[in-house]
Short mmCIF file of C-alpha atoms in Angstrom, two decimals:
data_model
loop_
_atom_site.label_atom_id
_atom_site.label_comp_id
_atom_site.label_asym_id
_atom_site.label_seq_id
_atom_site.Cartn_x
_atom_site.Cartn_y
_atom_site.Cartn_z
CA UNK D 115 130.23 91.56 53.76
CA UNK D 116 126.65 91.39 52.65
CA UNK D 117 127.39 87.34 52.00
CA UNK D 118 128.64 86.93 55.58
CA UNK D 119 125.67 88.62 56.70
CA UNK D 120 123.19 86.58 55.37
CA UNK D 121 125.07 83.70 56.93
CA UNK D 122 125.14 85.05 60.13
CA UNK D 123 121.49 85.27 59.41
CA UNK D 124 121.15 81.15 59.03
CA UNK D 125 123.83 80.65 61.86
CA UNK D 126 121.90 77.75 63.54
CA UNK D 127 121.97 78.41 67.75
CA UNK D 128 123.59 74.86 67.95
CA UNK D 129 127.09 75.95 66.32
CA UNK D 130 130.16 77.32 68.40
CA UNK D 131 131.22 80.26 67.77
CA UNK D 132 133.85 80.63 70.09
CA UNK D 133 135.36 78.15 67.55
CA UNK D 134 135.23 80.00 64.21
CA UNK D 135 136.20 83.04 66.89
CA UNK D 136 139.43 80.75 67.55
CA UNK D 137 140.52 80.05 64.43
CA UNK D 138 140.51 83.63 63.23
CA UNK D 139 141.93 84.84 65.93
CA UNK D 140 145.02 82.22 65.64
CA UNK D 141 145.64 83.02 62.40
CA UNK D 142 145.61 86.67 62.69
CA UNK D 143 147.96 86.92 65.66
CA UNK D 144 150.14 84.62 63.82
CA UNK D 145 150.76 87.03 60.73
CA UNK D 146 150.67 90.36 62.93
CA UNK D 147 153.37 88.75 65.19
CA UNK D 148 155.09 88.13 61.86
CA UNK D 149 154.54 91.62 61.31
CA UNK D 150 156.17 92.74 64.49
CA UNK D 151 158.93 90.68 64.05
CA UNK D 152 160.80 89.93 60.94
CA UNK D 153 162.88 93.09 60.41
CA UNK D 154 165.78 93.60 57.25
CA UNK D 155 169.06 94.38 58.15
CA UNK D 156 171.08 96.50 56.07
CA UNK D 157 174.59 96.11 56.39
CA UNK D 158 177.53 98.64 55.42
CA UNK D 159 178.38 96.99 52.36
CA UNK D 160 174.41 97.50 51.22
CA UNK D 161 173.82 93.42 51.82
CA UNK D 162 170.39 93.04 53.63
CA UNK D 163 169.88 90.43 55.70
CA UNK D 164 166.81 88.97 57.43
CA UNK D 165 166.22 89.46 61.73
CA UNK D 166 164.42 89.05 64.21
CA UNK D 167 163.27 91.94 66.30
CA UNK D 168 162.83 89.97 69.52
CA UNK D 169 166.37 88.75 69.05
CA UNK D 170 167.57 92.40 69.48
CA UNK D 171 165.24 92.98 71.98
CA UNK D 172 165.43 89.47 74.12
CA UNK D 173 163.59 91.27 77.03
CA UNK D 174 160.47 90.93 75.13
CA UNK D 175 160.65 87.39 74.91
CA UNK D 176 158.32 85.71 77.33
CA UNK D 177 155.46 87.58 75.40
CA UNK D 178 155.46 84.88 73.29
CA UNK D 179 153.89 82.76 75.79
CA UNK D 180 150.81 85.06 75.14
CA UNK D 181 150.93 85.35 71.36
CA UNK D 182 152.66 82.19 70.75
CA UNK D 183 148.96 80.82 69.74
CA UNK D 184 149.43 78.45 66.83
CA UNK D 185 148.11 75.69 69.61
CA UNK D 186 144.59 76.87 69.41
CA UNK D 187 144.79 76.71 65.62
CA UNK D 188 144.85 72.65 66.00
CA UNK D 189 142.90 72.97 69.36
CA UNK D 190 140.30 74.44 66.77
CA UNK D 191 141.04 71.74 63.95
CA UNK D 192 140.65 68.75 66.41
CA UNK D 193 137.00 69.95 67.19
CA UNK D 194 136.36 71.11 63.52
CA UNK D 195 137.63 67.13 62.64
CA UNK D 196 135.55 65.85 65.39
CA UNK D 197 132.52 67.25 64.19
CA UNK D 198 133.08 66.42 60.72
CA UNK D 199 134.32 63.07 60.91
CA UNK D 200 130.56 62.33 62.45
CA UNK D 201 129.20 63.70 59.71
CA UNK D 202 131.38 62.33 57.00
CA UNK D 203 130.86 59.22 54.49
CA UNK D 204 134.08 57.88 55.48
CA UNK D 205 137.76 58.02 56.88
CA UNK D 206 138.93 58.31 52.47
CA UNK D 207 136.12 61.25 52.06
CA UNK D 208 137.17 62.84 54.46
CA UNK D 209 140.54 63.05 54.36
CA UNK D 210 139.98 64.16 50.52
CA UNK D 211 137.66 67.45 51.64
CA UNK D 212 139.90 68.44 54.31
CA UNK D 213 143.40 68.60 52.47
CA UNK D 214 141.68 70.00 49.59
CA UNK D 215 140.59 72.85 51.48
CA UNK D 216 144.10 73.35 52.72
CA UNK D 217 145.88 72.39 49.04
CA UNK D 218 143.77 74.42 46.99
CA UNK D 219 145.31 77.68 47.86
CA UNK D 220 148.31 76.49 49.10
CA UNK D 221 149.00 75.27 45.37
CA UNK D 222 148.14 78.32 44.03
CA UNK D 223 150.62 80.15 45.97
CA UNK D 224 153.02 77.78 45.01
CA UNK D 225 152.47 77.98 41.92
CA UNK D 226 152.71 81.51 41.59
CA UNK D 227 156.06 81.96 44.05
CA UNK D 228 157.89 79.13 42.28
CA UNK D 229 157.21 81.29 38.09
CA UNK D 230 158.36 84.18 40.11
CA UNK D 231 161.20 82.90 41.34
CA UNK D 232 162.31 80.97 38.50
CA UNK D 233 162.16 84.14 36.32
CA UNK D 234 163.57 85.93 39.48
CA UNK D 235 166.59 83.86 38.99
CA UNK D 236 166.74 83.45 35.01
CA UNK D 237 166.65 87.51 34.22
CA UNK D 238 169.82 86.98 37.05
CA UNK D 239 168.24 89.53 40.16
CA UNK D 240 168.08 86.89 42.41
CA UNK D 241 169.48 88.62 45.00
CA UNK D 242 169.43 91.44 47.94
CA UNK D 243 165.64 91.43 48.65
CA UNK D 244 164.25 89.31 46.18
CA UNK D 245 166.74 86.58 47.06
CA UNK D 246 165.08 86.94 50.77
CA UNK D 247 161.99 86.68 49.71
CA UNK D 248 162.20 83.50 47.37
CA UNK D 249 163.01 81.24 50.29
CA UNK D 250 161.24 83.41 53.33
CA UNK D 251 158.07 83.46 51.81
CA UNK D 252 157.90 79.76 52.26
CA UNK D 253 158.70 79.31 55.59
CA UNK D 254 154.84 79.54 57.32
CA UNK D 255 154.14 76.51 55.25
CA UNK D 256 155.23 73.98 57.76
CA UNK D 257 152.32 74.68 59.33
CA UNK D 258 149.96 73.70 56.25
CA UNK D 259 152.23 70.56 55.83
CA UNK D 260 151.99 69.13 59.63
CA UNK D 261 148.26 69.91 59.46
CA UNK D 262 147.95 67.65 56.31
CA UNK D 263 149.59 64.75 58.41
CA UNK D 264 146.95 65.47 61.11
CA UNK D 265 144.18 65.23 58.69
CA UNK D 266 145.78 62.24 57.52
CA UNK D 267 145.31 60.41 60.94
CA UNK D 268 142.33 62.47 62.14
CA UNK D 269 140.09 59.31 61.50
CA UNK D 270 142.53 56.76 63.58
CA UNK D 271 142.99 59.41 66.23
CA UNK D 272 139.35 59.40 66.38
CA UNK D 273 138.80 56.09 66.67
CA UNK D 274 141.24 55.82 69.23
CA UNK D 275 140.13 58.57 71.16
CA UNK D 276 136.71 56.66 71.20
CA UNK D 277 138.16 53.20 72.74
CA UNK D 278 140.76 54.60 75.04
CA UNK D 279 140.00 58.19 76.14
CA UNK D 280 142.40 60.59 78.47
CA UNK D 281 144.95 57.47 78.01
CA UNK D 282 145.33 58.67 74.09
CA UNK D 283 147.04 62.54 74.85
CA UNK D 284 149.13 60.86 77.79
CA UNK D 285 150.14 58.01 75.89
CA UNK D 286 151.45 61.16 73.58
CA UNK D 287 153.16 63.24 76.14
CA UNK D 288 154.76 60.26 77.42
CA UNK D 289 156.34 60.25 73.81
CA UNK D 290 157.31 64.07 73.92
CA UNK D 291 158.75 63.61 76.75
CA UNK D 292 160.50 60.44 75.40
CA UNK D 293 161.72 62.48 72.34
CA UNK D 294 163.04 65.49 74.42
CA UNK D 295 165.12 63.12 76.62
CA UNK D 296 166.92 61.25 73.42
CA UNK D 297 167.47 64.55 71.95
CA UNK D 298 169.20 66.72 74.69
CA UNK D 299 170.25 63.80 76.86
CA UNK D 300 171.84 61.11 74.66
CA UNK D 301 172.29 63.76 72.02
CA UNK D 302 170.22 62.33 69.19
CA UNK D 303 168.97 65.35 67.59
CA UNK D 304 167.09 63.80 65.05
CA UNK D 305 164.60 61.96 67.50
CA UNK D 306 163.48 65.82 68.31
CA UNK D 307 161.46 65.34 64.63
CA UNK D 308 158.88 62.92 65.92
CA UNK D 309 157.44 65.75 68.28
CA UNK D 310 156.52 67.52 64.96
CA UNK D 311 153.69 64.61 64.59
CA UNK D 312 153.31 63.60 68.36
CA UNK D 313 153.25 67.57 70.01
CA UNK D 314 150.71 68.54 67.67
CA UNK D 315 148.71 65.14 67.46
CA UNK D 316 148.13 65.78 71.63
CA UNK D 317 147.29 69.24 71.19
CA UNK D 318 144.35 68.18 68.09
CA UNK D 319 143.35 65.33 70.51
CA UNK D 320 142.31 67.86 73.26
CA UNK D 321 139.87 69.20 70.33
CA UNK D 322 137.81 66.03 70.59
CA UNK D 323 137.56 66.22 74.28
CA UNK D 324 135.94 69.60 73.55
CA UNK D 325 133.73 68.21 70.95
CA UNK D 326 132.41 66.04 73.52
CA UNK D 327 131.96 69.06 76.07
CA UNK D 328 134.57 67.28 79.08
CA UNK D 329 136.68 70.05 79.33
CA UNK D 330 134.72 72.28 81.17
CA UNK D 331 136.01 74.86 83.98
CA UNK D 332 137.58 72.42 86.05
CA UNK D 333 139.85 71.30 83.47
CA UNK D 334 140.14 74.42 81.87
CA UNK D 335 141.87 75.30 85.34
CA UNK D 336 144.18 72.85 85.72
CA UNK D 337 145.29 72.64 81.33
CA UNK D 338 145.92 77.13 82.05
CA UNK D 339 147.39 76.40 85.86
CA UNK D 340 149.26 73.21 85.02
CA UNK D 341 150.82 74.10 81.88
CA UNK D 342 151.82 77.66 83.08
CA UNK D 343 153.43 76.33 86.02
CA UNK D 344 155.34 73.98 84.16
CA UNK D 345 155.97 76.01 81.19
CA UNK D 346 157.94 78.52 83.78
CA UNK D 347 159.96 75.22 85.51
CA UNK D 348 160.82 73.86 81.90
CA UNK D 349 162.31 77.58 80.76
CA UNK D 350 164.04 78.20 84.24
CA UNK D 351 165.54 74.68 84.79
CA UNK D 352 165.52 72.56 81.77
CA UNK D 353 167.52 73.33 78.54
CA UNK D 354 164.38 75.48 76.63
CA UNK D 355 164.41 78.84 76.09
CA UNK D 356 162.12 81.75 76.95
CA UNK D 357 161.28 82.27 73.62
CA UNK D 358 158.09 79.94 72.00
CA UNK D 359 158.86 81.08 68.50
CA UNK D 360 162.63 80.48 67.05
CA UNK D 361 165.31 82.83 67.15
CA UNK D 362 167.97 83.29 64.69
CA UNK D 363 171.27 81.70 65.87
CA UNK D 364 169.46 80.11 68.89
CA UNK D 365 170.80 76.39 69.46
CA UNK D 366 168.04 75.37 70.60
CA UNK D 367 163.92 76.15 69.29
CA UNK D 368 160.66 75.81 70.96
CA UNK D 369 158.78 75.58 67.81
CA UNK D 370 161.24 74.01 65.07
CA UNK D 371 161.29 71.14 66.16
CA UNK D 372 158.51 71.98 68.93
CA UNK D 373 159.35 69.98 72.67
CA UNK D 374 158.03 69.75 75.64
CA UNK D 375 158.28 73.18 76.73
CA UNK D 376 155.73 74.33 73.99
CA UNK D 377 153.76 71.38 74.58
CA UNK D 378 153.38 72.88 77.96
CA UNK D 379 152.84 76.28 76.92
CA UNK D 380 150.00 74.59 74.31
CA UNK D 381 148.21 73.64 77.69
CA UNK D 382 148.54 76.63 79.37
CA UNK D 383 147.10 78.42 76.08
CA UNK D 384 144.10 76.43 75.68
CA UNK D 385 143.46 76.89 79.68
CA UNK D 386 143.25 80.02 78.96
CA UNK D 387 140.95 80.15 76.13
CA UNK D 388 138.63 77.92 77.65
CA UNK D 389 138.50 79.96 80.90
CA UNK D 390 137.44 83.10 78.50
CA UNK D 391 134.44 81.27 76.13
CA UNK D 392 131.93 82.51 78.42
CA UNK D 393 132.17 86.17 78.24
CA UNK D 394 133.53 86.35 74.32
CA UNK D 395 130.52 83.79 73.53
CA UNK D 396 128.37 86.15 74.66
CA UNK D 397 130.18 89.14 72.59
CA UNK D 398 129.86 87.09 69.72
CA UNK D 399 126.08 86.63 69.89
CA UNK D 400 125.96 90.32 68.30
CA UNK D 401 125.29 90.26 65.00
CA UNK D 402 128.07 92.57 64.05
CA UNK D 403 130.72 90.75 65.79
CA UNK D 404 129.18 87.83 64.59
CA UNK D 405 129.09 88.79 60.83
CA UNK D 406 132.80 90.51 61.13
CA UNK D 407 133.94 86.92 62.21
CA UNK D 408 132.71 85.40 59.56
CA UNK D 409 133.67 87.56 56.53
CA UNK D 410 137.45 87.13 58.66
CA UNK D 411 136.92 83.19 58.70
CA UNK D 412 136.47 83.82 54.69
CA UNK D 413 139.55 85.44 54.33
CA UNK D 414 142.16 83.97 56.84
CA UNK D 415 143.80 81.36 54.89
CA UNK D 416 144.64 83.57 52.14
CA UNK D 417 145.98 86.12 54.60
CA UNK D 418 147.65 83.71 55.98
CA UNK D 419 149.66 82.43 52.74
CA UNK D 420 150.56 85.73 51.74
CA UNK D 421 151.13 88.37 54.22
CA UNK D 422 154.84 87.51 53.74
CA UNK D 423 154.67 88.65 50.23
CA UNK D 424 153.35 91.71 51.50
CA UNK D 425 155.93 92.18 54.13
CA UNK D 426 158.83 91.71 51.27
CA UNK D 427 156.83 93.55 49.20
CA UNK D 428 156.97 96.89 51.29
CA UNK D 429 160.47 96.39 52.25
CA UNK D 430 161.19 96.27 48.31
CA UNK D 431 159.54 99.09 47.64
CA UNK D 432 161.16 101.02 50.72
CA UNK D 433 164.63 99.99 49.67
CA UNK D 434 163.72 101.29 46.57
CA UNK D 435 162.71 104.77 47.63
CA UNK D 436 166.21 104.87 49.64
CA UNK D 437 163.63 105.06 53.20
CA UNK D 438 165.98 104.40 56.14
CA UNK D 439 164.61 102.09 58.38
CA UNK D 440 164.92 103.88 62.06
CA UNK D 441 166.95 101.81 64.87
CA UNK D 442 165.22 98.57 65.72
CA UNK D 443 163.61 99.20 69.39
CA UNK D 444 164.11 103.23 69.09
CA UNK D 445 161.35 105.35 69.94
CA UNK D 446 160.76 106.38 66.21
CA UNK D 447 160.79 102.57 65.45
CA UNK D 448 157.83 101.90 67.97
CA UNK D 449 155.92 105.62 67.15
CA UNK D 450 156.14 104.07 63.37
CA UNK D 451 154.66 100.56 64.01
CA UNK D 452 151.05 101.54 63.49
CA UNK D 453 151.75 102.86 59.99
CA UNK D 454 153.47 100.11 58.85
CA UNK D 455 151.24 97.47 60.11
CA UNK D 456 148.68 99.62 58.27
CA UNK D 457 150.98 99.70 55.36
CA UNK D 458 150.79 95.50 55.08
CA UNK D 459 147.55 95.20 55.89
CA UNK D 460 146.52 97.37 53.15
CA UNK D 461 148.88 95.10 50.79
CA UNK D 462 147.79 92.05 52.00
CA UNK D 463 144.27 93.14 51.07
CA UNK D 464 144.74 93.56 47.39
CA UNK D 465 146.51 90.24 47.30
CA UNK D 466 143.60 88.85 49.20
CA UNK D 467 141.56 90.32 46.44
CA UNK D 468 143.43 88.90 43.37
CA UNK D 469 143.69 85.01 45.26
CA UNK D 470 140.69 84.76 47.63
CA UNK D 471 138.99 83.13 44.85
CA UNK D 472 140.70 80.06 45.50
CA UNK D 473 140.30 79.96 48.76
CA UNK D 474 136.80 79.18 48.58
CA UNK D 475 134.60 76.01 49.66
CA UNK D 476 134.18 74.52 46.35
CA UNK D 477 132.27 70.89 45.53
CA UNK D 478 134.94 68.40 44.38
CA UNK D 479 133.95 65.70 41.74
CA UNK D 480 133.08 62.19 42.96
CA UNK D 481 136.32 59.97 43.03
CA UNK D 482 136.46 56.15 44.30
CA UNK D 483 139.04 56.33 46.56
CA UNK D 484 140.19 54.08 49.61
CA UNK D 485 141.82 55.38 52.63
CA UNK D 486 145.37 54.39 52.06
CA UNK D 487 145.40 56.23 48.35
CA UNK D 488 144.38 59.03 50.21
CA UNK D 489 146.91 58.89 52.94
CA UNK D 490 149.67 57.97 50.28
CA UNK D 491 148.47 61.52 48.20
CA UNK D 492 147.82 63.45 51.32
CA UNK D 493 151.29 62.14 52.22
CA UNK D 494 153.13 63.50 49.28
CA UNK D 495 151.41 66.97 49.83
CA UNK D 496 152.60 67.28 53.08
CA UNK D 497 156.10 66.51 52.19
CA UNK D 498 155.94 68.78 48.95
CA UNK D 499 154.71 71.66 51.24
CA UNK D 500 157.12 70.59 53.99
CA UNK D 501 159.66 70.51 51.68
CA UNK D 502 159.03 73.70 50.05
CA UNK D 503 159.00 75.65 53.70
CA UNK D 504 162.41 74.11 54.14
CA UNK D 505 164.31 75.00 50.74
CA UNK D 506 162.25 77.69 49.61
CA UNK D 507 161.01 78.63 45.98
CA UNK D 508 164.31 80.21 44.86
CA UNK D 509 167.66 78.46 43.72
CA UNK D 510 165.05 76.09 41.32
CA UNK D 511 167.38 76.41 38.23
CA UNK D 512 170.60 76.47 40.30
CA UNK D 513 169.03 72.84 41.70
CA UNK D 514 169.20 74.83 44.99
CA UNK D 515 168.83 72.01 47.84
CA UNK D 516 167.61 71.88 51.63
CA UNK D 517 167.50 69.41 53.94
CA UNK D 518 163.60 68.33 55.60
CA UNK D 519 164.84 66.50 58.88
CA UNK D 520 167.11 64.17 56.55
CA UNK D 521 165.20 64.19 52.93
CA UNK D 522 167.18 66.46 50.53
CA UNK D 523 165.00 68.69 48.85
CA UNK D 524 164.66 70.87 45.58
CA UNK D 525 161.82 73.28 44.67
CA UNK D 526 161.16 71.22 41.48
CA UNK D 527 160.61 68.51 43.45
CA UNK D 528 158.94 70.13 45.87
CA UNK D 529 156.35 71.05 43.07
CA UNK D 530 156.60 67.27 41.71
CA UNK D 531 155.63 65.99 45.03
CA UNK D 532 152.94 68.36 45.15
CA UNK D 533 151.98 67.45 42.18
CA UNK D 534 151.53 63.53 42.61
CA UNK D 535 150.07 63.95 45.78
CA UNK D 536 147.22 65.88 44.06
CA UNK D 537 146.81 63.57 41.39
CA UNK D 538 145.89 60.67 43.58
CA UNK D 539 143.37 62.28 45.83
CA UNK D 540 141.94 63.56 42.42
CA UNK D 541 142.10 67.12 43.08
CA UNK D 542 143.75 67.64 39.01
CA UNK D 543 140.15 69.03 38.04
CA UNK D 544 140.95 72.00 39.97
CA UNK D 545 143.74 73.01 39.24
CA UNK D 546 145.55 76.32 39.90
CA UNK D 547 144.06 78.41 37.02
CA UNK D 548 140.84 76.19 37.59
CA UNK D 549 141.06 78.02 40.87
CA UNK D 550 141.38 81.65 39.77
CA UNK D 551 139.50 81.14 36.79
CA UNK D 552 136.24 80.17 38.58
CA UNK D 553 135.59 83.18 40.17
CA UNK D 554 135.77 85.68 37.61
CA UNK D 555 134.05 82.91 35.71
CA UNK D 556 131.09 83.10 37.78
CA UNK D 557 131.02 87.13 37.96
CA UNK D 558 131.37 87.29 33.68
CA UNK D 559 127.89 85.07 33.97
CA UNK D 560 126.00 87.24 36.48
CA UNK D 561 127.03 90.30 34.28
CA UNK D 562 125.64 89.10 31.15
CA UNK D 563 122.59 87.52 32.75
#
């Protein structure tokens, strides 16, 4: 905290803070709705199985469209890009800085699920619990892997966005809207994959507009009015559910692939959050909201990796101790939610403690590269993590395989993929260990100086 404090400090006045506010914010509601949500079943027959508690309580539903807020996550990055991209040395460097920011501790959690797993699976538990938790783990990853493709195109988008404007995010919608219409009316499912690149690519453009302060109250109004006007038509008439986060045994998803409906809801979202920058700017101008913001901003993406671990984790060890869980929905179920929330939390901080290290900013060494080696490597990262959210770490000795869209996939070469991809954008000098090992590195130095 002291760190963060002296940063808050040297904040300059020029820098948004509603921003960094943002991207906290995203994240955590993200892993407390994950949280809330992902419940183990426990059948007769002692066979646990994963759920969903908003599929057993459906009436809850349409509060996703409040905490459904992964938007404002690439709302954030397409202003973070913005800036950066006028700052940076060139479309290769920085493509390089961004995915390593993201790959860094992504790889270490990979790295450290996939040994687990495999030795999960050779010493033959993989099952019950720890069979849940080899492939669940994974799943948030898609995220990390589409925002590697938008990094990827960040500098084109840019450029675009320069020459052609509001034309850019229509141009956009026009093709979620194309992909939506193949998909449910001519039955193509597969065409529903291209709104993983275009849905997200709109919402990342609306960043830049930001950037270059155009989306001010009036547009604010109409992006919250708009999209929450059409996100109720879309649900009510059209073939999309309530729901903006997938259900288990739900034909259809918002969010996997995402469609028009969340593309909508995405508008509505951002609306919102630009309606409210005035009065939370002004809360964060104190310096202890300020400072709390950015020790959070320090810590988000390693919460974010592995808050899973911590939610299989505590179901382990209650399994273990023979807890009952109480009825999903009871009253005792709700009265307990505090103290297990506190529970994970408190997990997720020691795991935040033993990998935070590599999630810091770290200098990487000079490397010649052009943009199209760094696409290609950023390409095979995305994949690799894409891959791994789709198959999972376990089943790696078994040759366990998953399908991403129509790829087949394996968590070896998942890893493999990975592993190229880092290789060309010349990220091999920090490696994993590299990663953990720097930190305690640095802290064995300041105790013998």
């Amino acid at each position: 905290m002291g760190n963060a404090s002296q940063l808050a400090v040297r904040t300059p006045p020029s820098r948004d803070r509603y921003v960094d506010f943002l991207r906290v914010f995203s994240l955590a509601t993200v892993i407390l709705g994950h949280w809330l949500m992902a419940v183990l079943l426990v059948g007769e027959d002692g066979g646990v199985t994963a759920g969903n508690a908003l599929a057993i309580m459906p009436d809850l539903q349409p509060l996703t469209w409040l905490f459904q807020v992964m938007p404002l996550f690439f709302f954030v990055g397409g202003f973070s890009h913005a800036i950066a991209l006028r700052k940076s040395g060139g479309s290769a460097e920085f493509i390089r800085a961004r995915s390593a920011r993201l790959l860094i501790p992504t790889v270490v959690f990979g790295a450290v699920w996939l040994a687990l797993a495999v030795l999960i699976e050779a010493t033959g538990h993989d099952q019950g619990v720890l069979r849940l938790a080899t492939r669940g783990v994974a799943q948030p990853l898609w995220f990390i892997g589409v925002y590697l493709a938008i990094v990827a195109i960040a500098p084109a988008m840019m450029r675009l966005h320069r020459a052609y404007g509001a034309l850019v995010p229509a141009v956009l919608l026009t093709g979620v809207v194309a992909a939506d219409l193949t998909r449910f009316g001519l039955g193509i499912t597969e065409a529903g994959h291209l709104n993983l690149l275009l849905v997200w690519a709109a919402v990342h453009q609306l960043g830049f507009f930001y950037a270059d302060s155009r989306l001010g109250r009036g547009p604010a109004c109409a992006l919250a009015v708009g999209g929450l006007i059409a996100v109720a038509g879309l649900t009510a008439f059209g073939p999309y559910p309530v729901s903006m986060v997938g259900m288990p045994g739900e034909r259809i998803s918002n969010m996997s692939p995402p469609t028009l409906a969340l593309t909508a809801h995405a508008a509505w979202l951002i609306g919102l959050a630009l309606l409210l920058r005035g009065p939370l700017t002004r809360l964060l101008a104190r310096h202890r909201v300020w400072v709390g913001v950015i020790a959070a901003n320090g810590l988000a993406m390693t919460a974010f990796l592995w808050h899973l671990t911590a939610l299989f984790l505590a179901c382990a060890a209650q399994l273990a101790l023979g807890l009952a869980q109480p009825s999903v929905g009871s009253l005792t179920w709700w009265l307990l939610r505090p103290v297990w929330l506190g529970l994970l939390a408190l997990v997720t901080a020691g795991l935040i403690a033993v990998f935070r290290r590599a999630d810091r900013p770290r200098r990487l060494a000079p490397a010649a590269l052009g943009t199209g080696r760094s696409a290609a490597g950023v390409t095979l990262c995305l994949l690799g993590v894409l891959g791994f959210s789709a198959v999972g770490f376990g089943g790696a000795l078994a040759g366990r395989t998953a399908h991403l869209m129509v790829l087949p996939v394996t968590p070896i070469g998942c890893a493999l993929l990975l592993a190229a991809g880092g290789l060309m954008l010349g990220l091999a000098e920090t490696s994993p260990v590299a990663a953990l090992r720097s930190g305690r590195g640095r802290r064995s130095a300041g105790r013998r100086a």
